[in-house]
Amino acid sequence: MAVQISPSILSADFSRLAEEAKAVEGADWLHVDVMDNHFVPNLTLGVPVVESLSRATDTPLDCHLMIEDPDRWAPQYVEAGAGSVTFHVEAAAAPVRLAREIRAKGARASMALKPATPIEPYEDLLPELDMLLIMTVEPGFGGQAFLDIMLPKIRRTRELISKHGLELWLQVDGGVSDATIERCAEAGADVFVAGSAVYGAQDPAQAVRALRGKAQQTIALAAWACDH
């Protein structure tokens, strides 16, 4: 299974975003947290910044929409240059229709679950998605401590993906670091969002390589990957 690392620019220097994007050019994605101060209690950036960022880097953008009414706004992020767009199922009025619209516009469709949202009610939606995001902190702020109680949920999600034989990426976001990435990988994640663990490091590119190495070693021995 291919490991993918997606550094979160929420932890970057917003006054130097183009340079910060270049600092992690070895990453698979650049994770862009969009918050509207309604769905989550924080306000970050929107479509114009995503448009500018997409012109400033060759690393594809992974936009995580922590916003109300993603049915209306998500397609605009594809048009702005995002290669992957994640909406929260708690906020979406018609998640299947939205996933299909994102895909039709040319991006990967992803659905996110808050920590308290179970995966089981959405099992039938999985074939409509390219990626599922399990939040391992409460969405809204960077720098939070990883919630170990999410590991069983990651395992259950991986089991559902395997049960249906899907090529579905399983992403984790929140508190992912050198100290926690192996637990996430062992549980079934293969795409890892890391903010302060990358941008708080002296050498962000080396931090990406180190995280990738740890996850790859763990997945090589993980039961779920061996069964795949």
JSON list of C-alpha atoms in Angstrom, two decimals:
[
{"chain": "A", "resi": 1, "resn": "MET", "atom": "CA", "xyz": [0.00, 0.00, 0.00]},
{"chain": "A", "resi": 2, "resn": "ALA", "atom": "CA", "xyz": [1.34, 3.45, -0.94]},
{"chain": "A", "resi": 3, "resn": "VAL", "atom": "CA", "xyz": [1.87, 5.83, 1.98]},
{"chain": "A", "resi": 4, "resn": "GLN", "atom": "CA", "xyz": [0.97, 9.46, 1.32]},
{"chain": "A", "resi": 5, "resn": "ILE", "atom": "CA", "xyz": [1.95, 12.46, 3.44]},
{"chain": "A", "resi": 6, "resn": "SER", "atom": "CA", "xyz": [-0.11, 15.66, 3.29]},
{"chain": "A", "resi": 7, "resn": "PRO", "atom": "CA", "xyz": [1.46, 18.56, 5.26]},
{"chain": "A", "resi": 8, "resn": "SER", "atom": "CA", "xyz": [-1.12, 20.99, 6.62]},
{"chain": "A", "resi": 9, "resn": "ILE", "atom": "CA", "xyz": [-0.52, 24.64, 5.80]},
{"chain": "A", "resi": 10, "resn": "LEU", "atom": "CA", "xyz": [-2.61, 25.54, 8.86]},
{"chain": "A", "resi": 11, "resn": "SER", "atom": "CA", "xyz": [0.72, 25.21, 10.71]},
{"chain": "A", "resi": 12, "resn": "ALA", "atom": "CA", "xyz": [2.68, 27.15, 8.08]},
{"chain": "A", "resi": 13, "resn": "ASP", "atom": "CA", "xyz": [3.54, 30.86, 8.00]},
{"chain": "A", "resi": 14, "resn": "PHE", "atom": "CA", "xyz": [0.56, 32.39, 6.20]},
{"chain": "A", "resi": 15, "resn": "SER", "atom": "CA", "xyz": [2.64, 35.41, 5.16]},
{"chain": "A", "resi": 16, "resn": "ARG", "atom": "CA", "xyz": [4.97, 33.10, 3.17]},
{"chain": "A", "resi": 17, "resn": "LEU", "atom": "CA", "xyz": [2.63, 30.44, 1.79]},
{"chain": "A", "resi": 18, "resn": "ALA", "atom": "CA", "xyz": [4.35, 30.03, -1.58]},
{"chain": "A", "resi": 19, "resn": "GLU", "atom": "CA", "xyz": [7.72, 29.47, 0.14]},
{"chain": "A", "resi": 20, "resn": "GLU", "atom": "CA", "xyz": [6.15, 27.17, 2.73]},
{"chain": "A", "resi": 21, "resn": "ALA", "atom": "CA", "xyz": [4.63, 25.09, -0.07]},
{"chain": "A", "resi": 22, "resn": "LYS", "atom": "CA", "xyz": [8.04, 24.76, -1.73]},
{"chain": "A", "resi": 23, "resn": "ALA", "atom": "CA", "xyz": [9.57, 23.67, 1.60]},
{"chain": "A", "resi": 24, "resn": "VAL", "atom": "CA", "xyz": [7.59, 20.40, 1.41]},
{"chain": "A", "resi": 25, "resn": "GLU", "atom": "CA", "xyz": [7.83, 19.67, -2.33]},
{"chain": "A", "resi": 26, "resn": "GLY", "atom": "CA", "xyz": [8.55, 16.00, -1.60]},
{"chain": "A", "resi": 27, "resn": "ALA", "atom": "CA", "xyz": [5.09, 15.61, -0.06]},
{"chain": "A", "resi": 28, "resn": "ASP", "atom": "CA", "xyz": [2.25, 13.91, -1.94]},
{"chain": "A", "resi": 29, "resn": "TRP", "atom": "CA", "xyz": [-0.30, 16.60, -1.19]},
{"chain": "A", "resi": 30, "resn": "LEU", "atom": "CA", "xyz": [-0.56, 20.00, 0.45]},
{"chain": "A", "resi": 31, "resn": "HIS", "atom": "CA", "xyz": [-3.43, 19.92, 2.95]},
{"chain": "A", "resi": 32, "resn": "VAL", "atom": "CA", "xyz": [-5.50, 23.11, 2.98]},
{"chain": "A", "resi": 33, "resn": "ASP", "atom": "CA", "xyz": [-7.85, 23.59, 5.95]},
{"chain": "A", "resi": 34, "resn": "VAL", "atom": "CA", "xyz": [-10.83, 25.77, 5.04]},
{"chain": "A", "resi": 35, "resn": "MET", "atom": "CA", "xyz": [-12.82, 26.95, 8.09]},
{"chain": "A", "resi": 36, "resn": "ASP", "atom": "CA", "xyz": [-15.81, 29.29, 8.11]},
{"chain": "A", "resi": 37, "resn": "ASN", "atom": "CA", "xyz": [-16.26, 30.11, 11.85]},
{"chain": "A", "resi": 38, "resn": "HIS", "atom": "CA", "xyz": [-19.69, 28.41, 11.69]},
{"chain": "A", "resi": 39, "resn": "PHE", "atom": "CA", "xyz": [-19.16, 24.67, 11.28]},
{"chain": "A", "resi": 40, "resn": "VAL", "atom": "CA", "xyz": [-16.01, 25.03, 13.40]},
{"chain": "A", "resi": 41, "resn": "PRO", "atom": "CA", "xyz": [-15.05, 27.90, 15.75]},
{"chain": "A", "resi": 42, "resn": "ASN", "atom": "CA", "xyz": [-12.22, 29.25, 13.61]},
{"chain": "A", "resi": 43, "resn": "LEU", "atom": "CA", "xyz": [-11.80, 31.22, 10.39]},
{"chain": "A", "resi": 44, "resn": "THR", "atom": "CA", "xyz": [-8.99, 30.50, 7.95]},
{"chain": "A", "resi": 45, "resn": "LEU", "atom": "CA", "xyz": [-8.95, 30.94, 4.17]},
{"chain": "A", "resi": 46, "resn": "GLY", "atom": "CA", "xyz": [-11.11, 30.44, 1.12]},
{"chain": "A", "resi": 47, "resn": "VAL", "atom": "CA", "xyz": [-11.28, 30.11, -2.65]},
{"chain": "A", "resi": 48, "resn": "PRO", "atom": "CA", "xyz": [-8.99, 33.06, -3.61]},
{"chain": "A", "resi": 49, "resn": "VAL", "atom": "CA", "xyz": [-6.11, 31.75, -1.49]},
{"chain": "A", "resi": 50, "resn": "VAL", "atom": "CA", "xyz": [-6.55, 28.23, -2.92]},
{"chain": "A", "resi": 51, "resn": "GLU", "atom": "CA", "xyz": [-6.43, 29.71, -6.45]},
{"chain": "A", "resi": 52, "resn": "SER", "atom": "CA", "xyz": [-3.20, 31.55, -5.64]},
{"chain": "A", "resi": 53, "resn": "LEU", "atom": "CA", "xyz": [-1.65, 28.54, -3.94]},
{"chain": "A", "resi": 54, "resn": "SER", "atom": "CA", "xyz": [-2.46, 26.24, -6.85]},
{"chain": "A", "resi": 55, "resn": "ARG", "atom": "CA", "xyz": [-0.46, 28.56, -9.12]},
{"chain": "A", "resi": 56, "resn": "ALA", "atom": "CA", "xyz": [2.45, 28.73, -6.67]},
{"chain": "A", "resi": 57, "resn": "THR", "atom": "CA", "xyz": [3.12, 25.00, -6.25]},
{"chain": "A", "resi": 58, "resn": "ASP", "atom": "CA", "xyz": [3.20, 21.80, -8.28]},
{"chain": "A", "resi": 59, "resn": "THR", "atom": "CA", "xyz": [2.17, 19.78, -5.22]},
{"chain": "A", "resi": 60, "resn": "PRO", "atom": "CA", "xyz": [-1.54, 18.92, -5.59]},
{"chain": "A", "resi": 61, "resn": "LEU", "atom": "CA", "xyz": [-3.91, 20.55, -3.12]},
{"chain": "A", "resi": 62, "resn": "ASP", "atom": "CA", "xyz": [-5.99, 18.49, -0.70]},
{"chain": "A", "resi": 63, "resn": "CYS", "atom": "CA", "xyz": [-8.75, 20.87, 0.49]},
{"chain": "A", "resi": 64, "resn": "HIS", "atom": "CA", "xyz": [-10.51, 19.95, 3.74]},
{"chain": "A", "resi": 65, "resn": "LEU", "atom": "CA", "xyz": [-13.73, 21.95, 3.98]},
{"chain": "A", "resi": 66, "resn": "MET", "atom": "CA", "xyz": [-14.76, 22.48, 7.60]},
{"chain": "A", "resi": 67, "resn": "ILE", "atom": "CA", "xyz": [-17.67, 24.63, 6.52]},
{"chain": "A", "resi": 68, "resn": "GLU", "atom": "CA", "xyz": [-21.44, 24.79, 6.44]},
{"chain": "A", "resi": 69, "resn": "ASP", "atom": "CA", "xyz": [-23.20, 24.16, 3.13]},
{"chain": "A", "resi": 70, "resn": "PRO", "atom": "CA", "xyz": [-20.38, 22.26, 1.36]},
{"chain": "A", "resi": 71, "resn": "ASP", "atom": "CA", "xyz": [-22.97, 21.23, -1.26]},
{"chain": "A", "resi": 72, "resn": "ARG", "atom": "CA", "xyz": [-22.81, 24.83, -2.49]},
{"chain": "A", "resi": 73, "resn": "TRP", "atom": "CA", "xyz": [-19.13, 25.61, -1.99]},
{"chain": "A", "resi": 74, "resn": "ALA", "atom": "CA", "xyz": [-17.15, 22.41, -2.61]},
{"chain": "A", "resi": 75, "resn": "PRO", "atom": "CA", "xyz": [-17.35, 22.52, -6.44]},
{"chain": "A", "resi": 76, "resn": "GLN", "atom": "CA", "xyz": [-15.77, 25.99, -6.39]},
{"chain": "A", "resi": 77, "resn": "TYR", "atom": "CA", "xyz": [-12.65, 24.55, -4.75]},
{"chain": "A", "resi": 78, "resn": "VAL", "atom": "CA", "xyz": [-12.26, 22.10, -7.63]},
{"chain": "A", "resi": 79, "resn": "GLU", "atom": "CA", "xyz": [-12.50, 25.04, -10.04]},
{"chain": "A", "resi": 80, "resn": "ALA", "atom": "CA", "xyz": [-9.91, 26.89, -7.92]},
{"chain": "A", "resi": 81, "resn": "GLY", "atom": "CA", "xyz": [-7.41, 24.10, -8.53]},
{"chain": "A", "resi": 82, "resn": "ALA", "atom": "CA", "xyz": [-7.88, 21.53, -5.76]},
{"chain": "A", "resi": 83, "resn": "GLY", "atom": "CA", "xyz": [-6.99, 17.96, -6.72]},
{"chain": "A", "resi": 84, "resn": "SER", "atom": "CA", "xyz": [-8.94, 16.50, -3.80]},
{"chain": "A", "resi": 85, "resn": "VAL", "atom": "CA", "xyz": [-11.89, 18.03, -1.94]},
{"chain": "A", "resi": 86, "resn": "THR", "atom": "CA", "xyz": [-13.10, 16.75, 1.43]},
{"chain": "A", "resi": 87, "resn": "PHE", "atom": "CA", "xyz": [-16.51, 17.67, 2.81]},
{"chain": "A", "resi": 88, "resn": "HIS", "atom": "CA", "xyz": [-17.89, 16.81, 6.25]},
{"chain": "A", "resi": 89, "resn": "VAL", "atom": "CA", "xyz": [-20.78, 14.39, 6.21]},
{"chain": "A", "resi": 90, "resn": "GLU", "atom": "CA", "xyz": [-22.24, 16.22, 9.23]},
{"chain": "A", "resi": 91, "resn": "ALA", "atom": "CA", "xyz": [-22.62, 19.35, 7.08]},
{"chain": "A", "resi": 92, "resn": "ALA", "atom": "CA", "xyz": [-23.57, 17.89, 3.69]},
{"chain": "A", "resi": 93, "resn": "ALA", "atom": "CA", "xyz": [-27.24, 17.82, 2.67]},
{"chain": "A", "resi": 94, "resn": "ALA", "atom": "CA", "xyz": [-26.71, 15.32, -0.16]},
{"chain": "A", "resi": 95, "resn": "PRO", "atom": "CA", "xyz": [-23.31, 13.63, 0.23]},
{"chain": "A", "resi": 96, "resn": "VAL", "atom": "CA", "xyz": [-23.67, 11.19, -2.68]},
{"chain": "A", "resi": 97, "resn": "ARG", "atom": "CA", "xyz": [-24.70, 13.91, -5.10]},
{"chain": "A", "resi": 98, "resn": "LEU", "atom": "CA", "xyz": [-21.87, 16.13, -3.84]},
{"chain": "A", "resi": 99, "resn": "ALA", "atom": "CA", "xyz": [-19.25, 13.39, -4.18]},
{"chain": "A", "resi": 100, "resn": "ARG", "atom": "CA", "xyz": [-20.38, 12.74, -7.74]},
{"chain": "A", "resi": 101, "resn": "GLU", "atom": "CA", "xyz": [-20.24, 16.44, -8.59]},
{"chain": "A", "resi": 102, "resn": "ILE", "atom": "CA", "xyz": [-16.70, 16.77, -7.22]},
{"chain": "A", "resi": 103, "resn": "ARG", "atom": "CA", "xyz": [-15.62, 13.75, -9.26]},
{"chain": "A", "resi": 104, "resn": "ALA", "atom": "CA", "xyz": [-17.38, 15.02, -12.37]},
{"chain": "A", "resi": 105, "resn": "LYS", "atom": "CA", "xyz": [-15.43, 18.27, -12.13]},
{"chain": "A", "resi": 106, "resn": "GLY", "atom": "CA", "xyz": [-12.17, 16.33, -12.10]},
{"chain": "A", "resi": 107, "resn": "ALA", "atom": "CA", "xyz": [-11.11, 16.10, -8.45]},
{"chain": "A", "resi": 108, "resn": "ARG", "atom": "CA", "xyz": [-11.00, 13.24, -5.97]},
{"chain": "A", "resi": 109, "resn": "ALA", "atom": "CA", "xyz": [-14.05, 13.18, -3.68]},
{"chain": "A", "resi": 110, "resn": "SER", "atom": "CA", "xyz": [-13.47, 12.69, 0.03]},
{"chain": "A", "resi": 111, "resn": "MET", "atom": "CA", "xyz": [-15.77, 12.61, 3.05]},
{"chain": "A", "resi": 112, "resn": "ALA", "atom": "CA", "xyz": [-14.72, 13.49, 6.60]},
{"chain": "A", "resi": 113, "resn": "LEU", "atom": "CA", "xyz": [-16.11, 12.30, 9.93]},
{"chain": "A", "resi": 114, "resn": "LYS", "atom": "CA", "xyz": [-15.77, 14.15, 13.22]},
{"chain": "A", "resi": 115, "resn": "PRO", "atom": "CA", "xyz": [-14.53, 12.04, 16.17]},
{"chain": "A", "resi": 116, "resn": "ALA", "atom": "CA", "xyz": [-18.05, 11.36, 17.48]},
{"chain": "A", "resi": 117, "resn": "THR", "atom": "CA", "xyz": [-19.51, 10.44, 14.07]},
{"chain": "A", "resi": 118, "resn": "PRO", "atom": "CA", "xyz": [-19.60, 6.66, 13.51]},
{"chain": "A", "resi": 119, "resn": "ILE", "atom": "CA", "xyz": [-18.60, 5.16, 10.19]},
{"chain": "A", "resi": 120, "resn": "GLU", "atom": "CA", "xyz": [-21.19, 2.36, 10.09]},
{"chain": "A", "resi": 121, "resn": "PRO", "atom": "CA", "xyz": [-24.21, 4.44, 8.91]},
{"chain": "A", "resi": 122, "resn": "TYR", "atom": "CA", "xyz": [-22.21, 5.50, 5.85]},
{"chain": "A", "resi": 123, "resn": "GLU", "atom": "CA", "xyz": [-21.01, 2.08, 4.69]},
{"chain": "A", "resi": 124, "resn": "ASP", "atom": "CA", "xyz": [-23.18, 2.20, 1.57]},
{"chain": "A", "resi": 125, "resn": "LEU", "atom": "CA", "xyz": [-21.65, 5.56, 0.57]},
{"chain": "A", "resi": 126, "resn": "LEU", "atom": "CA", "xyz": [-18.06, 4.30, 0.44]},
{"chain": "A", "resi": 127, "resn": "PRO", "atom": "CA", "xyz": [-18.09, 3.29, -3.26]},
{"chain": "A", "resi": 128, "resn": "GLU", "atom": "CA", "xyz": [-18.93, 6.92, -4.13]},
{"chain": "A", "resi": 129, "resn": "LEU", "atom": "CA", "xyz": [-15.69, 8.18, -2.55]},
{"chain": "A", "resi": 130, "resn": "ASP", "atom": "CA", "xyz": [-12.00, 8.27, -3.37]},
{"chain": "A", "resi": 131, "resn": "MET", "atom": "CA", "xyz": [-10.93, 8.93, 0.21]},
{"chain": "A", "resi": 132, "resn": "LEU", "atom": "CA", "xyz": [-12.39, 8.88, 3.70]},
{"chain": "A", "resi": 133, "resn": "LEU", "atom": "CA", "xyz": [-11.01, 11.16, 6.42]},
{"chain": "A", "resi": 134, "resn": "ILE", "atom": "CA", "xyz": [-11.17, 10.12, 10.06]},
{"chain": "A", "resi": 135, "resn": "MET", "atom": "CA", "xyz": [-10.59, 13.15, 12.29]},
{"chain": "A", "resi": 136, "resn": "THR", "atom": "CA", "xyz": [-8.28, 12.23, 15.17]},
{"chain": "A", "resi": 137, "resn": "VAL", "atom": "CA", "xyz": [-8.93, 15.55, 16.95]},
{"chain": "A", "resi": 138, "resn": "GLU", "atom": "CA", "xyz": [-11.97, 17.81, 17.07]},
{"chain": "A", "resi": 139, "resn": "PRO", "atom": "CA", "xyz": [-11.83, 19.91, 13.89]},
{"chain": "A", "resi": 140, "resn": "GLY", "atom": "CA", "xyz": [-11.18, 23.60, 14.15]},
{"chain": "A", "resi": 141, "resn": "PHE", "atom": "CA", "xyz": [-7.67, 24.14, 15.49]},
{"chain": "A", "resi": 142, "resn": "GLY", "atom": "CA", "xyz": [-4.18, 22.87, 14.80]},
{"chain": "A", "resi": 143, "resn": "GLY", "atom": "CA", "xyz": [-1.76, 21.61, 17.42]},
{"chain": "A", "resi": 144, "resn": "GLN", "atom": "CA", "xyz": [-4.22, 19.41, 19.33]},
{"chain": "A", "resi": 145, "resn": "ALA", "atom": "CA", "xyz": [-3.23, 16.14, 20.99]},
{"chain": "A", "resi": 146, "resn": "PHE", "atom": "CA", "xyz": [-4.00, 12.93, 19.10]},
{"chain": "A", "resi": 147, "resn": "LEU", "atom": "CA", "xyz": [-7.11, 11.06, 20.29]},
{"chain": "A", "resi": 148, "resn": "ASP", "atom": "CA", "xyz": [-6.15, 7.40, 20.77]},
{"chain": "A", "resi": 149, "resn": "ILE", "atom": "CA", "xyz": [-9.82, 6.51, 21.13]},
{"chain": "A", "resi": 150, "resn": "MET", "atom": "CA", "xyz": [-10.10, 6.99, 17.33]},
{"chain": "A", "resi": 151, "resn": "LEU", "atom": "CA", "xyz": [-7.88, 3.95, 16.60]},
{"chain": "A", "resi": 152, "resn": "PRO", "atom": "CA", "xyz": [-10.74, 1.39, 16.81]},
{"chain": "A", "resi": 153, "resn": "LYS", "atom": "CA", "xyz": [-12.76, 3.56, 14.41]},
{"chain": "A", "resi": 154, "resn": "ILE", "atom": "CA", "xyz": [-9.85, 3.58, 11.95]},
{"chain": "A", "resi": 155, "resn": "ARG", "atom": "CA", "xyz": [-9.70, -0.22, 12.20]},
{"chain": "A", "resi": 156, "resn": "ARG", "atom": "CA", "xyz": [-13.45, -0.60, 11.63]},
{"chain": "A", "resi": 157, "resn": "THR", "atom": "CA", "xyz": [-13.26, 1.70, 8.62]},
{"chain": "A", "resi": 158, "resn": "ARG", "atom": "CA", "xyz": [-10.38, -0.28, 7.11]},
{"chain": "A", "resi": 159, "resn": "GLU", "atom": "CA", "xyz": [-12.38, -3.48, 7.64]},
{"chain": "A", "resi": 160, "resn": "LEU", "atom": "CA", "xyz": [-15.34, -1.99, 5.74]},
{"chain": "A", "resi": 161, "resn": "ILE", "atom": "CA", "xyz": [-13.06, -0.88, 2.89]},
{"chain": "A", "resi": 162, "resn": "SER", "atom": "CA", "xyz": [-11.61, -4.38, 2.66]},
{"chain": "A", "resi": 163, "resn": "LYS", "atom": "CA", "xyz": [-15.04, -6.00, 2.94]},
{"chain": "A", "resi": 164, "resn": "HIS", "atom": "CA", "xyz": [-16.21, -4.16, -0.18]},
{"chain": "A", "resi": 165, "resn": "GLY", "atom": "CA", "xyz": [-12.89, -4.55, -2.03]},
{"chain": "A", "resi": 166, "resn": "LEU", "atom": "CA", "xyz": [-12.55, -0.80, -2.51]},
{"chain": "A", "resi": 167, "resn": "GLU", "atom": "CA", "xyz": [-9.46, 1.16, -3.57]},
{"chain": "A", "resi": 168, "resn": "LEU", "atom": "CA", "xyz": [-10.35, 3.84, -1.05]},
{"chain": "A", "resi": 169, "resn": "TRP", "atom": "CA", "xyz": [-7.69, 5.94, 0.65]},
{"chain": "A", "resi": 170, "resn": "LEU", "atom": "CA", "xyz": [-8.05, 6.24, 4.43]},
{"chain": "A", "resi": 171, "resn": "GLN", "atom": "CA", "xyz": [-6.76, 9.54, 5.75]},
{"chain": "A", "resi": 172, "resn": "VAL", "atom": "CA", "xyz": [-6.19, 10.64, 9.34]},
{"chain": "A", "resi": 173, "resn": "ASP", "atom": "CA", "xyz": [-5.90, 14.26, 10.44]},
{"chain": "A", "resi": 174, "resn": "GLY", "atom": "CA", "xyz": [-5.11, 15.62, 13.88]},
{"chain": "A", "resi": 175, "resn": "GLY", "atom": "CA", "xyz": [-2.12, 15.17, 16.16]},
{"chain": "A", "resi": 176, "resn": "VAL", "atom": "CA", "xyz": [-0.29, 13.01, 13.61]},
{"chain": "A", "resi": 177, "resn": "SER", "atom": "CA", "xyz": [3.40, 13.06, 14.46]},
{"chain": "A", "resi": 178, "resn": "ASP", "atom": "CA", "xyz": [6.55, 10.99, 14.77]},
{"chain": "A", "resi": 179, "resn": "ALA", "atom": "CA", "xyz": [5.04, 9.61, 18.00]},
{"chain": "A", "resi": 180, "resn": "THR", "atom": "CA", "xyz": [1.59, 8.70, 16.64]},
{"chain": "A", "resi": 181, "resn": "ILE", "atom": "CA", "xyz": [1.87, 7.88, 12.93]},
{"chain": "A", "resi": 182, "resn": "GLU", "atom": "CA", "xyz": [2.78, 4.22, 13.52]},
{"chain": "A", "resi": 183, "resn": "ARG", "atom": "CA", "xyz": [-0.39, 3.64, 15.55]},
{"chain": "A", "resi": 184, "resn": "CYS", "atom": "CA", "xyz": [-2.48, 5.18, 12.76]},
{"chain": "A", "resi": 185, "resn": "ALA", "atom": "CA", "xyz": [-0.75, 3.09, 10.10]},
{"chain": "A", "resi": 186, "resn": "GLU", "atom": "CA", "xyz": [-1.12, -0.12, 12.07]},
{"chain": "A", "resi": 187, "resn": "ALA", "atom": "CA", "xyz": [-4.84, 0.58, 12.49]},
{"chain": "A", "resi": 188, "resn": "GLY", "atom": "CA", "xyz": [-5.37, 1.02, 8.75]},
{"chain": "A", "resi": 189, "resn": "ALA", "atom": "CA", "xyz": [-4.60, 4.58, 7.64]},
{"chain": "A", "resi": 190, "resn": "ASP", "atom": "CA", "xyz": [-2.49, 5.16, 4.53]},
{"chain": "A", "resi": 191, "resn": "VAL", "atom": "CA", "xyz": [-2.79, 8.95, 4.05]},
{"chain": "A", "resi": 192, "resn": "PHE", "atom": "CA", "xyz": [-1.49, 11.17, 6.85]},
{"chain": "A", "resi": 193, "resn": "VAL", "atom": "CA", "xyz": [-2.09, 14.87, 7.46]},
{"chain": "A", "resi": 194, "resn": "ALA", "atom": "CA", "xyz": [0.66, 16.41, 9.60]},
{"chain": "A", "resi": 195, "resn": "GLY", "atom": "CA", "xyz": [0.80, 20.07, 10.57]},
{"chain": "A", "resi": 196, "resn": "SER", "atom": "CA", "xyz": [3.09, 21.11, 13.38]},
{"chain": "A", "resi": 197, "resn": "ALA", "atom": "CA", "xyz": [5.06, 17.84, 13.05]},
{"chain": "A", "resi": 198, "resn": "VAL", "atom": "CA", "xyz": [6.19, 19.09, 9.61]},
{"chain": "A", "resi": 199, "resn": "TYR", "atom": "CA", "xyz": [6.11, 22.88, 9.77]},
{"chain": "A", "resi": 200, "resn": "GLY", "atom": "CA", "xyz": [7.36, 22.97, 13.34]},
{"chain": "A", "resi": 201, "resn": "ALA", "atom": "CA", "xyz": [10.45, 20.99, 12.33]},
{"chain": "A", "resi": 202, "resn": "GLN", "atom": "CA", "xyz": [13.77, 22.61, 11.46]},
{"chain": "A", "resi": 203, "resn": "ASP", "atom": "CA", "xyz": [13.72, 20.83, 8.08]},
{"chain": "A", "resi": 204, "resn": "PRO", "atom": "CA", "xyz": [10.10, 20.30, 6.90]},
{"chain": "A", "resi": 205, "resn": "ALA", "atom": "CA", "xyz": [11.14, 18.18, 3.90]},
{"chain": "A", "resi": 206, "resn": "GLN", "atom": "CA", "xyz": [13.13, 15.83, 6.13]},
{"chain": "A", "resi": 207, "resn": "ALA", "atom": "CA", "xyz": [10.16, 15.63, 8.54]},
{"chain": "A", "resi": 208, "resn": "VAL", "atom": "CA", "xyz": [7.99, 14.47, 5.61]},
{"chain": "A", "resi": 209, "resn": "ARG", "atom": "CA", "xyz": [10.54, 11.80, 4.69]},
{"chain": "A", "resi": 210, "resn": "ALA", "atom": "CA", "xyz": [10.81, 10.59, 8.29]},
{"chain": "A", "resi": 211, "resn": "LEU", "atom": "CA", "xyz": [7.03, 10.33, 8.70]},
{"chain": "A", "resi": 212, "resn": "ARG", "atom": "CA", "xyz": [6.74, 8.48, 5.40]},
{"chain": "A", "resi": 213, "resn": "GLY", "atom": "CA", "xyz": [9.46, 6.03, 6.43]},
{"chain": "A", "resi": 214, "resn": "LYS", "atom": "CA", "xyz": [7.81, 5.22, 9.75]},
{"chain": "A", "resi": 215, "resn": "ALA", "atom": "CA", "xyz": [4.41, 4.69, 8.15]},
{"chain": "A", "resi": 216, "resn": "GLN", "atom": "CA", "xyz": [5.84, 2.52, 5.35]},
{"chain": "A", "resi": 217, "resn": "GLN", "atom": "CA", "xyz": [7.67, 0.25, 7.82]},
{"chain": "A", "resi": 218, "resn": "THR", "atom": "CA", "xyz": [4.54, -0.17, 9.90]},
{"chain": "A", "resi": 219, "resn": "ILE", "atom": "CA", "xyz": [2.21, -0.86, 6.97]},
{"chain": "A", "resi": 220, "resn": "ALA", "atom": "CA", "xyz": [4.64, -3.43, 5.55]},
{"chain": "A", "resi": 221, "resn": "LEU", "atom": "CA", "xyz": [4.01, -5.51, 8.69]},
{"chain": "A", "resi": 222, "resn": "ALA", "atom": "CA", "xyz": [0.36, -4.59, 9.34]},
{"chain": "A", "resi": 223, "resn": "ALA", "atom": "CA", "xyz": [-2.19, -7.39, 9.18]},
{"chain": "A", "resi": 224, "resn": "TRP", "atom": "CA", "xyz": [-4.65, -5.33, 7.16]},
{"chain": "A", "resi": 225, "resn": "ALA", "atom": "CA", "xyz": [-2.08, -4.59, 4.44]},
{"chain": "A", "resi": 226, "resn": "CYS", "atom": "CA", "xyz": [-0.91, -8.20, 4.27]},
{"chain": "A", "resi": 227, "resn": "ASP", "atom": "CA", "xyz": [-4.51, -9.33, 3.76]},
{"chain": "A", "resi": 228, "resn": "HIS", "atom": "CA", "xyz": [-5.11, -6.77, 0.99]}
]
